[in-house]
PDB file of C-alpha atoms and ligand atoms in Angstrom:
ATOM      1  CA  MET A 675      11.682  -5.156   2.059  1.00 47.00           C
ATOM      2  CA  GLU A 676      14.736  -6.986   3.341  1.00 48.00           C
ATOM      3  CA  TYR A 677      16.197  -8.852   0.454  1.00 51.00           C
ATOM      4  CA  LYS A 678      16.443 -12.440   1.595  1.00 52.00           C
ATOM      5  CA  ASP A 679      18.172 -14.373  -1.100  1.00 49.00           C
ATOM      6  CA  HIS A 680      19.299 -17.599   0.512  1.00 52.00           C
ATOM      7  CA  SER A 681      19.856 -19.310  -2.778  1.00 50.00           C
ATOM      8  CA  GLY A 682      21.957 -16.826  -4.725  1.00 58.00           C
ATOM      9  CA  HIS A 683      20.925 -13.787  -6.722  1.00 72.00           C
ATOM     10  CA  GLY A 684      20.296 -15.691  -9.941  1.00 83.00           C
ATOM     11  CA  GLU A 685      17.411 -17.643  -8.536  1.00 88.00           C
ATOM     12  CA  VAL A 686      15.671 -14.480  -7.327  1.00 89.00           C
ATOM     13  CA  SER A 687      16.075 -12.897 -10.768  1.00 91.00           C
ATOM     14  CA  ALA A 688      14.522 -15.969 -12.358  1.00 93.00           C
ATOM     15  CA  LYS A 689      11.641 -15.942  -9.865  1.00 94.00           C
ATOM     16  CA  LYS A 690      11.142 -12.240 -10.515  1.00 95.00           C
ATOM     17  CA  ARG A 691      11.068 -12.804 -14.272  1.00 95.00           C
ATOM     18  CA  THR A 692       8.420 -15.519 -13.830  1.00 96.00           C
ATOM     19  CA  ALA A 693       6.337 -13.249 -11.581  1.00 97.00           C
ATOM     20  CA  TRP A 694       6.579 -10.417 -14.121  1.00 97.00           C
ATOM     21  CA  GLU A 695       5.418 -12.690 -16.932  1.00 97.00           C
ATOM     22  CA  ARG A 696       2.603 -14.086 -14.810  1.00 97.00           C
ATOM     23  CA  SER A 697       1.337 -10.550 -14.081  1.00 97.00           C
ATOM     24  CA  HIS A 698       1.496  -9.649 -17.764  1.00 96.00           C
ATOM     25  CA  PRO A 699      -1.856 -10.661 -19.334  1.00 97.00           C
ATOM     26  CA  ILE A 700      -4.018  -8.860 -16.769  1.00 98.00           C
ATOM     27  CA  THR A 701      -1.819  -5.748 -16.751  1.00 98.00           C
ATOM     28  CA  LYS A 702      -1.745  -5.699 -20.536  1.00 98.00           C
ATOM     29  CA  GLU A 703      -5.524  -5.773 -20.577  1.00 98.00           C
ATOM     30  CA  LEU A 704      -5.554  -2.758 -18.233  1.00 98.00           C
ATOM     31  CA  LEU A 705      -3.024  -0.911 -20.406  1.00 98.00           C
ATOM     32  CA  ASP A 706      -4.885  -1.685 -23.636  1.00 98.00           C
ATOM     33  CA  LYS A 707      -8.387  -0.875 -22.398  1.00 98.00           C
ATOM     34  CA  GLY A 708      -7.571   1.949 -20.003  1.00 98.00           C
ATOM     35  CA  ALA A 709      -8.657   1.902 -16.355  1.00 98.00           C
ATOM     36  CA  GLN A 710     -12.228   3.136 -16.916  1.00 98.00           C
ATOM     37  CA  GLU A 711     -13.155   0.280 -19.238  1.00 98.00           C
ATOM     38  CA  PHE A 712     -10.991  -2.274 -17.456  1.00 98.00           C
ATOM     39  CA  MET A 713     -12.583  -1.487 -14.066  1.00 98.00           C
ATOM     40  CA  SER A 714     -16.144  -1.371 -15.404  1.00 98.00           C
ATOM     41  CA  LYS A 715     -19.062  -3.433 -14.154  1.00 97.00           C
ATOM     42  CA  GLU A 716     -19.176  -5.164 -17.523  1.00 97.00           C
ATOM     43  CA  ARG A 717     -15.636  -6.434 -17.001  1.00 98.00           C
ATOM     44  CA  HIS A 718     -15.972  -7.033 -13.243  1.00 98.00           C
ATOM     45  CA  PRO A 719     -19.636  -7.706 -12.343  1.00 97.00           C
ATOM     46  CA  GLN A 720     -18.614  -8.053  -8.678  1.00 97.00           C
ATOM     47  CA  ILE A 721     -16.732  -4.717  -8.583  1.00 98.00           C
ATOM     48  CA  ASP A 722     -19.060  -3.113  -6.006  1.00 98.00           C
ATOM     49  CA  GLN A 723     -17.919  -5.743  -3.497  1.00 98.00           C
ATOM     50  CA  ALA A 724     -14.426  -4.242  -3.600  1.00 98.00           C
ATOM     51  CA  PHE A 725     -15.832  -0.989  -2.203  1.00 98.00           C
ATOM     52  CA  SER A 726     -16.963  -0.262   1.335  1.00 98.00           C
ATOM     53  CA  PRO A 727     -17.409   3.057   3.188  1.00 96.00           C
ATOM     54  CA  LYS A 728     -16.289   1.471   6.491  1.00 97.00           C
ATOM     55  CA  VAL A 729     -12.987  -0.095   7.453  1.00 98.00           C
ATOM     56  CA  ASN A 730     -12.212  -2.539  10.263  1.00 98.00           C
ATOM     57  CA  CYS A 731      -8.593  -3.565   9.726  1.00 98.00           C
ATOM     58  CA  VAL A 732      -5.410  -1.592   9.118  1.00 98.00           C
ATOM     59  CA  CYS A 733      -2.821  -3.190   6.881  1.00 98.00           C
ATOM     60  CA  CYS A 734       0.240  -1.956   5.067  1.00 98.00           C
ATOM     61  CA  MET A 735       0.003  -0.360   1.611  1.00 98.00           C
ATOM     62  CA  ASP A 736       2.272  -3.238   0.462  1.00 98.00           C
ATOM     63  CA  GLU A 737       0.570  -5.226  -2.345  1.00 98.00           C
ATOM     64  CA  GLY A 738       1.371  -8.401  -0.405  1.00 98.00           C
ATOM     65  CA  THR A 739      -0.990  -7.345   2.392  1.00 98.00           C
ATOM     66  CA  ALA A 740      -3.378  -4.993   0.544  1.00 98.00           C
ATOM     67  CA  HIS A 741      -4.652  -7.857  -1.627  1.00 98.00           C
ATOM     68  CA  MET A 742      -5.168 -10.228   1.307  1.00 98.00           C
ATOM     69  CA  GLU A 743      -8.632 -11.289   2.412  1.00 97.00           C
ATOM     70  CA  ARG A 744      -8.943  -9.437   5.697  1.00 96.00           C
ATOM     71  CA  GLY A 745     -12.238  -7.640   5.602  1.00 97.00           C
ATOM     72  CA  SER A 746     -12.429  -3.963   4.770  1.00 98.00           C
ATOM     73  CA  LYS A 747      -8.972  -2.451   5.034  1.00 98.00           C
ATOM     74  CA  LEU A 748      -7.473   0.959   5.693  1.00 98.00           C
ATOM     75  CA  PHE A 749      -4.145   0.898   3.887  1.00 98.00           C
ATOM     76  CA  MET A 750      -1.344   2.690   5.667  1.00 98.00           C
ATOM     77  CA  ALA A 751       2.403   2.129   5.316  1.00 98.00           C
ATOM     78  CA  GLY A 752       3.533   0.006   8.267  1.00 98.00           C
ATOM     79  CA  SER A 753       0.163   0.641   9.983  1.00 98.00           C
ATOM     80  CA  GLY A 754       1.197   4.246  10.626  1.00 98.00           C
ATOM     81  CA  ILE A 755       4.905   3.918  11.512  1.00 98.00           C
ATOM     82  CA  LEU A 756       5.755   6.685   8.990  1.00 98.00           C
ATOM     83  CA  TYR A 757       2.961   9.095   9.936  1.00 98.00           C
ATOM     84  CA  PRO A 758       4.313  12.627  10.463  1.00 98.00           C
ATOM     85  CA  ALA A 759       4.885  13.395  14.150  1.00 98.00           C
ATOM     86  CA  ALA A 760       7.336  15.031  16.550  1.00 98.00           C
ATOM     87  CA  SER A 761       8.190  11.791  18.351  1.00 98.00           C
ATOM     88  CA  TRP A 762       7.309   8.098  18.725  1.00 98.00           C
ATOM     89  CA  ASP A 763       4.728   8.896  21.427  1.00 98.00           C
ATOM     90  CA  ASP A 764       3.271  11.790  19.466  1.00 98.00           C
ATOM     91  CA  ARG A 765       2.923   9.469  16.470  1.00 98.00           C
ATOM     92  CA  LEU A 766       1.233   6.788  18.594  1.00 98.00           C
ATOM     93  CA  ASN A 767      -1.281   9.356  19.829  1.00 98.00           C
ATOM     94  CA  ARG A 768      -2.027  10.772  16.396  1.00 98.00           C
ATOM     95  CA  VAL A 769      -2.425   7.385  14.756  1.00 98.00           C
ATOM     96  CA  ALA A 770      -4.513   6.043  17.664  1.00 98.00           C
ATOM     97  CA  ASP A 771      -6.842   9.066  17.309  1.00 97.00           C
ATOM     98  CA  LEU A 772      -7.267   8.384  13.616  1.00 98.00           C
ATOM     99  CA  PHE A 773      -7.897   4.647  14.028  1.00 98.00           C
ATOM    100  CA  ILE A 774     -10.394   5.159  16.845  1.00 97.00           C
ATOM    101  CA  ASP A 775     -12.179   7.757  14.733  1.00 97.00           C
ATOM    102  CA  LEU A 776     -12.444   5.163  11.942  1.00 97.00           C
ATOM    103  CA  HIS A 777     -13.624   2.380  14.313  1.00 97.00           C
ATOM    104  CA  ILE A 778     -10.640   0.175  13.558  1.00 98.00           C
ATOM    105  CA  THR A 779     -10.630  -3.137  15.460  1.00 97.00           C
ATOM    106  CA  GLU A 780      -7.502  -4.803  14.069  1.00 98.00           C
ATOM    107  CA  ILE A 781      -3.982  -3.588  13.314  1.00 98.00           C
ATOM    108  CA  THR A 782      -1.291  -5.587  11.534  1.00 98.00           C
ATOM    109  CA  SER A 783       2.449  -5.725  10.956  1.00 98.00           C
ATOM    110  CA  HIS A 784       4.069  -7.967   8.363  1.00 98.00           C
ATOM    111  CA  ASP A 785       7.272  -9.715   7.354  1.00 98.00           C
ATOM    112  CA  GLY A 786       9.620  -7.715   5.128  1.00 97.00           C
ATOM    113  CA  CYS A 787       7.822  -4.398   5.685  1.00 97.00           C
ATOM    114  CA  GLY A 788       9.495  -1.620   3.688  1.00 96.00           C
ATOM    115  CA  ALA A 789       7.898   1.064   5.865  1.00 97.00           C
ATOM    116  CA  ALA A 790       9.271  -0.550   9.023  1.00 98.00           C
ATOM    117  CA  GLY A 791      12.649  -0.589   7.236  1.00 97.00           C
ATOM    118  CA  ILE A 792      12.462   3.158   6.568  1.00 97.00           C
ATOM    119  CA  ALA A 793      11.439   3.846  10.191  1.00 98.00           C
ATOM    120  CA  PHE A 794      14.231   1.583  11.494  1.00 98.00           C
ATOM    121  CA  LYS A 795      16.810   3.647   9.580  1.00 98.00           C
ATOM    122  CA  ARG A 796      15.126   6.949  10.542  1.00 98.00           C
ATOM    123  CA  ASP A 797      15.334   6.095  14.240  1.00 98.00           C
ATOM    124  CA  GLY A 798      18.953   4.905  14.343  1.00 98.00           C
ATOM    125  CA  ARG A 799      18.712   1.188  13.609  1.00 98.00           C
ATOM    126  CA  GLU A 800      19.497  -1.309  16.398  1.00 97.00           C
ATOM    127  CA  GLU A 801      21.240   1.250  18.583  1.00 98.00           C
ATOM    128  CA  GLY A 802      18.497   3.834  18.337  1.00 98.00           C
ATOM    129  CA  THR A 803      15.475   1.545  18.395  1.00 98.00           C
ATOM    130  CA  GLY A 804      16.521  -1.265  20.736  1.00 98.00           C
ATOM    131  CA  CYS A 805      15.204  -3.699  18.115  1.00 98.00           C
ATOM    132  CA  ARG A 806      17.350  -6.233  16.321  1.00 98.00           C
ATOM    133  CA  THR A 807      15.591  -5.989  12.955  1.00 98.00           C
ATOM    134  CA  ALA A 808      13.240  -3.681  11.065  1.00 98.00           C
ATOM    135  CA  ASP A 809      10.503  -6.310  11.304  1.00 97.00           C
ATOM    136  CA  ASP A 810      10.897  -6.357  15.093  1.00 98.00           C
ATOM    137  CA  TYR A 811      10.526  -2.573  15.044  1.00 98.00           C
ATOM    138  CA  GLY A 812       7.336  -2.891  12.981  1.00 98.00           C
ATOM    139  CA  LYS A 813       5.967  -5.356  15.545  1.00 98.00           C
ATOM    140  CA  LYS A 814       6.938  -3.021  18.398  1.00 98.00           C
ATOM    141  CA  TRP A 815       5.049  -0.189  16.682  1.00 98.00           C
ATOM    142  CA  CYS A 816       1.878  -2.271  16.509  1.00 98.00           C
ATOM    143  CA  SER A 817       2.106  -3.540  20.070  1.00 98.00           C
ATOM    144  CA  ASP A 818       2.705   0.012  21.418  1.00 98.00           C
ATOM    145  CA  LEU A 819      -0.179   1.256  19.289  1.00 98.00           C
ATOM    146  CA  GLN A 820      -2.455  -1.522  20.509  1.00 98.00           C
ATOM    147  CA  ALA A 821      -1.677  -0.518  24.119  1.00 97.00           C
ATOM    148  CA  VAL A 822      -2.390   3.192  23.474  1.00 98.00           C
ATOM    149  CA  MET A 823      -5.657   2.377  21.679  1.00 98.00           C
ATOM    150  CA  ASP A 824      -6.781   0.001  24.451  1.00 97.00           C
ATOM    151  CA  VAL A 825      -6.196   2.728  27.054  1.00 96.00           C
ATOM    152  CA  ARG A 826      -8.122   5.277  24.979  1.00 95.00           C
ATOM    153  CA  LEU A 827     -10.976   2.830  24.486  1.00 95.00           C
ATOM    154  CA  LYS A 828     -10.925   2.006  28.224  1.00 93.00           C
ATOM    155  CA  VAL A 829     -10.596  -1.711  27.525  1.00 89.00           C
ATOM    156  CA  GLN A 830     -10.733  -3.495  30.867  1.00 87.00           C
ATOM    157  CA  GLU A 831      -8.405  -6.281  31.881  1.00 83.00           C
ATOM    158  CA  GLY A 832      -9.520  -9.683  30.687  1.00 83.00           C
ATOM    159  CA  ILE A 833     -11.653  -8.163  27.935  1.00 84.00           C
ATOM    160  CA  GLU A 834     -10.578  -8.345  24.323  1.00 88.00           C
ATOM    161  CA  GLY A 835      -9.520  -5.001  22.905  1.00 94.00           C
ATOM    162  CA  ILE A 836      -7.778  -4.088  19.679  1.00 97.00           C
ATOM    163  CA  GLN A 837      -6.446  -7.117  17.808  1.00 98.00           C
ATOM    164  CA  ASN A 838      -2.783  -6.990  16.855  1.00 98.00           C
ATOM    165  CA  VAL A 839      -1.771  -9.517  14.216  1.00 98.00           C
ATOM    166  CA  HIS A 840       1.581 -10.175  12.564  1.00 98.00           C
ATOM    167  CA  ILE A 841       1.315 -11.387   8.971  1.00 98.00           C
ATOM    168  CA  TYR A 842       3.971 -13.890   7.960  1.00 98.00           C
ATOM    169  CA  GLU A 843       5.649 -14.133   4.588  1.00 97.00           C
ATOM    170  CA  HIS A 844       3.821 -17.329   3.574  1.00 97.00           C
ATOM    171  CA  GLU A 845       0.452 -15.640   4.177  1.00 98.00           C
ATOM    172  CA  MET A 846       1.215 -12.651   1.957  1.00 98.00           C
ATOM    173  CA  GLU A 847       0.104 -12.140  -1.644  1.00 98.00           C
ATOM    174  CA  ARG A 848       3.683 -11.782  -2.868  1.00 98.00           C
ATOM    175  CA  PRO A 849       6.983 -13.635  -2.534  1.00 96.00           C
ATOM    176  CA  GLY A 850       9.118 -12.610   0.433  1.00 95.00           C
ATOM    177  CA  GLU A 851      12.104 -11.680  -1.706  1.00 95.00           C
ATOM    178  CA  PHE A 852      10.610  -8.954  -3.879  1.00 97.00           C
ATOM    179  CA  HIS A 853       7.580  -6.807  -4.744  1.00 97.00           C
ATOM    180  CA  ILE A 854       5.285  -7.730  -7.630  1.00 98.00           C
ATOM    181  CA  ALA A 855       3.261  -4.491  -7.732  1.00 98.00           C
ATOM    182  CA  ARG A 856       2.476  -3.409 -11.297  1.00 98.00           C
ATOM    183  CA  VAL A 857       0.233  -0.556 -10.219  1.00 98.00           C
ATOM    184  CA  VAL A 858      -0.735   1.769  -7.379  1.00 98.00           C
ATOM    185  CA  TRP A 859      -4.395   1.923  -6.407  1.00 99.00           C
ATOM    186  CA  PHE A 860      -4.654   5.596  -5.432  1.00 99.00           C
ATOM    187  CA  ASP A 861      -8.087   5.845  -3.922  1.00 98.00           C
ATOM    188  CA  ALA A 862      -9.675   9.277  -3.684  1.00 98.00           C
ATOM    189  CA  THR A 863     -13.081   7.770  -2.801  1.00 98.00           C
ATOM    190  CA  GLY A 864     -11.789   6.163   0.399  1.00 98.00           C
ATOM    191  CA  LYS A 865     -13.958   3.138  -0.365  1.00 98.00           C
ATOM    192  CA  PHE A 866     -11.726   0.858  -2.417  1.00 98.00           C
ATOM    193  CA  THR A 867     -10.918  -1.196   0.664  1.00 98.00           C
ATOM    194  CA  LYS A 868     -11.296  -4.784  -0.582  1.00 98.00           C
ATOM    195  CA  PRO A 869      -9.284  -5.251  -3.799  1.00 98.00           C
ATOM    196  CA  ASP A 870      -9.080  -8.935  -2.813  1.00 98.00           C
ATOM    197  CA  MET A 871     -12.723  -9.280  -3.905  1.00 98.00           C
ATOM    198  CA  LEU A 872     -11.457  -8.976  -7.498  1.00 98.00           C
ATOM    199  CA  GLY A 873      -8.844 -11.698  -6.930  1.00 97.00           C
ATOM    200  CA  GLU A 874      -6.531 -12.376  -9.848  1.00 97.00           C
ATOM    201  CA  GLU A 875      -8.752 -10.338 -12.180  1.00 98.00           C
ATOM    202  CA  ILE A 876      -6.849  -7.131 -11.376  1.00 98.00           C
ATOM    203  CA  PRO A 877      -3.102  -6.479 -11.195  1.00 98.00           C
ATOM    204  CA  LYS A 878      -1.487  -6.475  -7.756  1.00 98.00           C
ATOM    205  CA  GLY A 879      -0.616  -3.008  -6.556  1.00 98.00           C
ATOM    206  CA  PHE A 880       0.335  -0.815  -3.658  1.00 98.00           C
ATOM    207  CA  ALA A 881      -2.857   0.587  -2.152  1.00 98.00           C
ATOM    208  CA  ILE A 882      -3.200   4.137  -0.860  1.00 98.00           C
ATOM    209  CA  ASN A 883      -6.290   5.639   0.752  1.00 98.00           C
ATOM    210  CA  TYR A 884      -6.000   9.281  -0.295  1.00 98.00           C
ATOM    211  CA  HIS A 885      -9.450  10.225   0.975  1.00 98.00           C
ATOM    212  CA  ALA A 886      -8.962   9.090   4.604  1.00 98.00           C
ATOM    213  CA  PHE A 887      -6.084  11.564   5.014  1.00 98.00           C
ATOM    214  CA  ALA A 888      -7.010  14.363   2.608  1.00 98.00           C
ATOM    215  CA  SER A 889     -10.410  14.678   4.281  1.00 97.00           C
ATOM    216  CA  ARG A 890      -8.590  15.259   7.593  1.00 97.00           C
ATOM    217  CA  GLY A 891      -6.255  17.966   6.309  1.00 97.00           C
ATOM    218  CA  MET A 892      -3.374  15.498   5.774  1.00 97.00           C
ATOM    219  CA  ARG A 893      -3.187  15.538   1.989  1.00 96.00           C
ATOM    220  CA  ASP A 894       0.617  15.393   1.904  1.00 97.00           C
ATOM    221  CA  TYR A 895       0.756  12.095   3.780  1.00 98.00           C
ATOM    222  CA  PRO A 896      -0.775   9.824   1.094  1.00 98.00           C
ATOM    223  CA  LEU A 897       1.395  11.624  -1.461  1.00 98.00           C
ATOM    224  CA  SER A 898       4.453  10.658   0.591  1.00 97.00           C
ATOM    225  CA  GLU A 899       3.204   7.057   0.513  1.00 98.00           C
ATOM    226  CA  LEU A 900       2.975   7.325  -3.265  1.00 98.00           C
ATOM    227  CA  GLU A 901       6.586   8.458  -3.362  1.00 97.00           C
ATOM    228  CA  VAL A 902       7.595   5.387  -1.307  1.00 97.00           C
ATOM    229  CA  ALA A 903       5.611   3.100  -3.642  1.00 98.00           C
ATOM    230  CA  ILE A 904       7.321   4.507  -6.748  1.00 98.00           C
ATOM    231  CA  LYS A 905      10.769   4.233  -5.165  1.00 97.00           C
ATOM    232  CA  ILE A 906      10.156   0.578  -4.241  1.00 97.00           C
ATOM    233  CA  ALA A 907       8.760  -0.308  -7.694  1.00 98.00           C
ATOM    234  CA  PHE A 908      11.846   1.208  -9.371  1.00 98.00           C
ATOM    235  CA  SER A 909      14.362  -0.408  -7.019  1.00 96.00           C
ATOM    236  CA  ASP A 910      16.019  -3.808  -6.633  1.00 94.00           C
ATOM    237  CA  HIS A 911      13.047  -4.799  -4.493  1.00 94.00           C
ATOM    238  CA  GLY A 912      10.568  -4.141  -7.298  1.00 97.00           C
ATOM    239  CA  PHE A 913      10.319  -4.931 -11.026  1.00 97.00           C
ATOM    240  CA  ASP A 914      12.502  -1.878 -11.744  1.00 97.00           C
ATOM    241  CA  LYS A 915      13.967  -2.247 -15.241  1.00 95.00           C
ATOM    242  CA  GLU A 916      11.127  -4.445 -16.438  1.00 96.00           C
ATOM    243  CA  PHE A 917       9.045  -1.257 -16.490  1.00 98.00           C
ATOM    244  CA  THR A 918       9.344   0.443 -19.873  1.00 98.00           C
ATOM    245  CA  LYS A 919       7.464   3.042 -21.867  1.00 97.00           C
ATOM    246  CA  ASP A 920       5.314   0.248 -23.315  1.00 97.00           C
ATOM    247  CA  HIS A 921       4.948  -1.600 -20.020  1.00 97.00           C
ATOM    248  CA  PRO A 922       4.755   1.267 -17.538  1.00 98.00           C
ATOM    249  CA  PHE A 923       4.107   1.247 -13.814  1.00 98.00           C
ATOM    250  CA  VAL A 924       0.518   2.511 -13.575  1.00 98.00           C
ATOM    251  CA  ILE A 925      -0.896   4.867 -10.978  1.00 98.00           C
ATOM    252  CA  ILE A 926      -4.646   4.300 -10.976  1.00 99.00           C
ATOM    253  CA  VAL A 927      -6.681   7.154  -9.521  1.00 99.00           C
ATOM    254  CA  ILE A 928     -10.036   6.005  -8.184  1.00 98.00           C
ATOM    255  CA  ALA A 929     -12.434   8.942  -8.085  1.00 98.00           C
ATOM    256  CA  LYS A 930     -16.078   9.702  -7.425  1.00 98.00           C
ATOM    257  CA  ASP A 931     -16.394  11.991 -10.478  1.00 98.00           C
ATOM    258  CA  GLU A 932     -14.496  13.580 -13.372  1.00 98.00           C
ATOM    259  CA  ASN A 933     -13.601  16.689 -11.379  1.00 98.00           C
ATOM    260  CA  GLN A 934     -12.005  14.724  -8.586  1.00 98.00           C
ATOM    261  CA  LYS A 935     -10.158  12.490 -11.056  1.00 98.00           C
ATOM    262  CA  LYS A 936      -8.754  15.540 -12.833  1.00 98.00           C
ATOM    263  CA  GLU A 937      -7.777  17.295  -9.612  1.00 98.00           C
ATOM    264  CA  VAL A 938      -6.014  14.270  -8.093  1.00 98.00           C
ATOM    265  CA  THR A 939      -4.296  13.389 -11.384  1.00 98.00           C
ATOM    266  CA  GLU A 940      -2.887  16.918 -11.581  1.00 98.00           C
ATOM    267  CA  LEU A 941      -1.726  16.714  -8.000  1.00 98.00           C
ATOM    268  CA  ILE A 942       0.110  13.436  -8.665  1.00 98.00           C
ATOM    269  CA  ASN A 943       1.652  14.826 -11.846  1.00 97.00           C
ATOM    270  CA  GLY A 944       2.959  17.799  -9.902  1.00 96.00           C
ATOM    271  CA  ILE A 945       4.417  15.586  -7.170  1.00 95.00           C
ATOM    272  CA  ILE A 946       6.256  13.368  -9.649  1.00 96.00           C
ATOM    273  CA  GLN A 947       7.585  16.240 -11.743  1.00 96.00           C
ATOM    274  CA  GLY A 948       8.678  18.217  -8.712  1.00 95.00           C
ATOM    275  CA  ASN A 949      10.663  15.428  -7.107  1.00 94.00           C
ATOM    276  CA  ASP A 950      14.145  14.677  -8.497  1.00 92.00           C
ATOM    277  CA  LYS A 951      14.213  11.209  -7.005  1.00 93.00           C
ATOM    278  CA  ILE A 952      11.125  10.020  -8.855  1.00 96.00           C
ATOM    279  CA  SER A 953      10.866  12.333 -11.873  1.00 97.00           C
ATOM    280  CA  GLN A 954      13.620  10.262 -13.515  1.00 97.00           C
ATOM    281  CA  PHE A 955      11.080   7.418 -13.883  1.00 98.00           C
ATOM    282  CA  ILE A 956       8.395   9.585 -15.460  1.00 97.00           C
ATOM    283  CA  SER A 957       8.674   8.080 -18.949  1.00 97.00           C
ATOM    284  CA  ARG A 958       8.005   4.647 -17.439  1.00 98.00           C
ATOM    285  CA  ILE A 959       5.009   5.739 -15.342  1.00 98.00           C
ATOM    286  CA  ARG A 960       1.452   6.146 -16.590  1.00 98.00           C
ATOM    287  CA  ILE A 961      -1.263   7.907 -14.629  1.00 98.00           C
ATOM    288  CA  ASP A 962      -4.694   6.538 -15.385  1.00 98.00           C
ATOM    289  CA  GLY A 963      -7.934   6.467 -13.435  1.00 98.00           C
ATOM    290  CA  PHE A 964     -11.543   5.432 -13.236  1.00 98.00           C
ATOM    291  CA  ILE A 965     -14.723   6.725 -11.728  1.00 98.00           C
ATOM    292  CA  HIS A 966     -16.721   4.633  -9.319  1.00 97.00           C
ATOM    293  CA  GLU A 967     -19.939   6.162  -8.066  1.00 84.00           C
TER     294      GLU A 967
HETATM  295 ZN1   ZN B1104       4.753  -2.903   4.921  1.00 51.85          ZN
END
């Protein structure tokens, strides 16, 4: 999320404008048809390939990593760096438990991670963290986590354990300077793990696995990720003022049935309305959803 504008602000604005226009036709189709029709098998014959009940890799909720080809992904801001905990070590233990439970084999950090930026500020920046930059702090999180997981899994020396990969800006599905997310994929099925299988045929979006946490009594956590996603979208780092009533930022609830869609939509509505910092954007946000059985 660090705003690297080596060439002056004007050039970034122009690049952002181009990215917005490029994302327009597919997002307009979603807005016109509604998510249920837009995400149907008729429109996307390969849609089932975007779903998997198992995950192997953890990547950030950031659209730049969520839409990468990297197998079946558990989306989690900064690979868990913002997970609620009493301390760094407590967080490592809690996140390691979760990832081992899910049979995760690969964890990732990435350039310009907004979640690492939030954690860097939370923990006292350079002085408090001992890291020079937020990205370094994100990498430290993943290497500490890898070590804790390897110990838990009793990985012996010389044997390959958990993979820890840093994703560089040029590998990501967005420019380094800003976010291009038009939507949030808010997945209550826990199976929408490979949006990359739909390529350019769906809008890029932040991806949140509601089910993975809600099913473990941690419902508030994915909602806090949603709050982060909305704040980024409506900031300098996102499309911000490009979002209007007619071209809203869309939260797409992915549900297993009508009841779940209704329940999760109401929950999201309540979160947005009850939070001063994001309720101001409400007229430029649309909540939509689709059912995938
Ligand atoms: Zn990130």
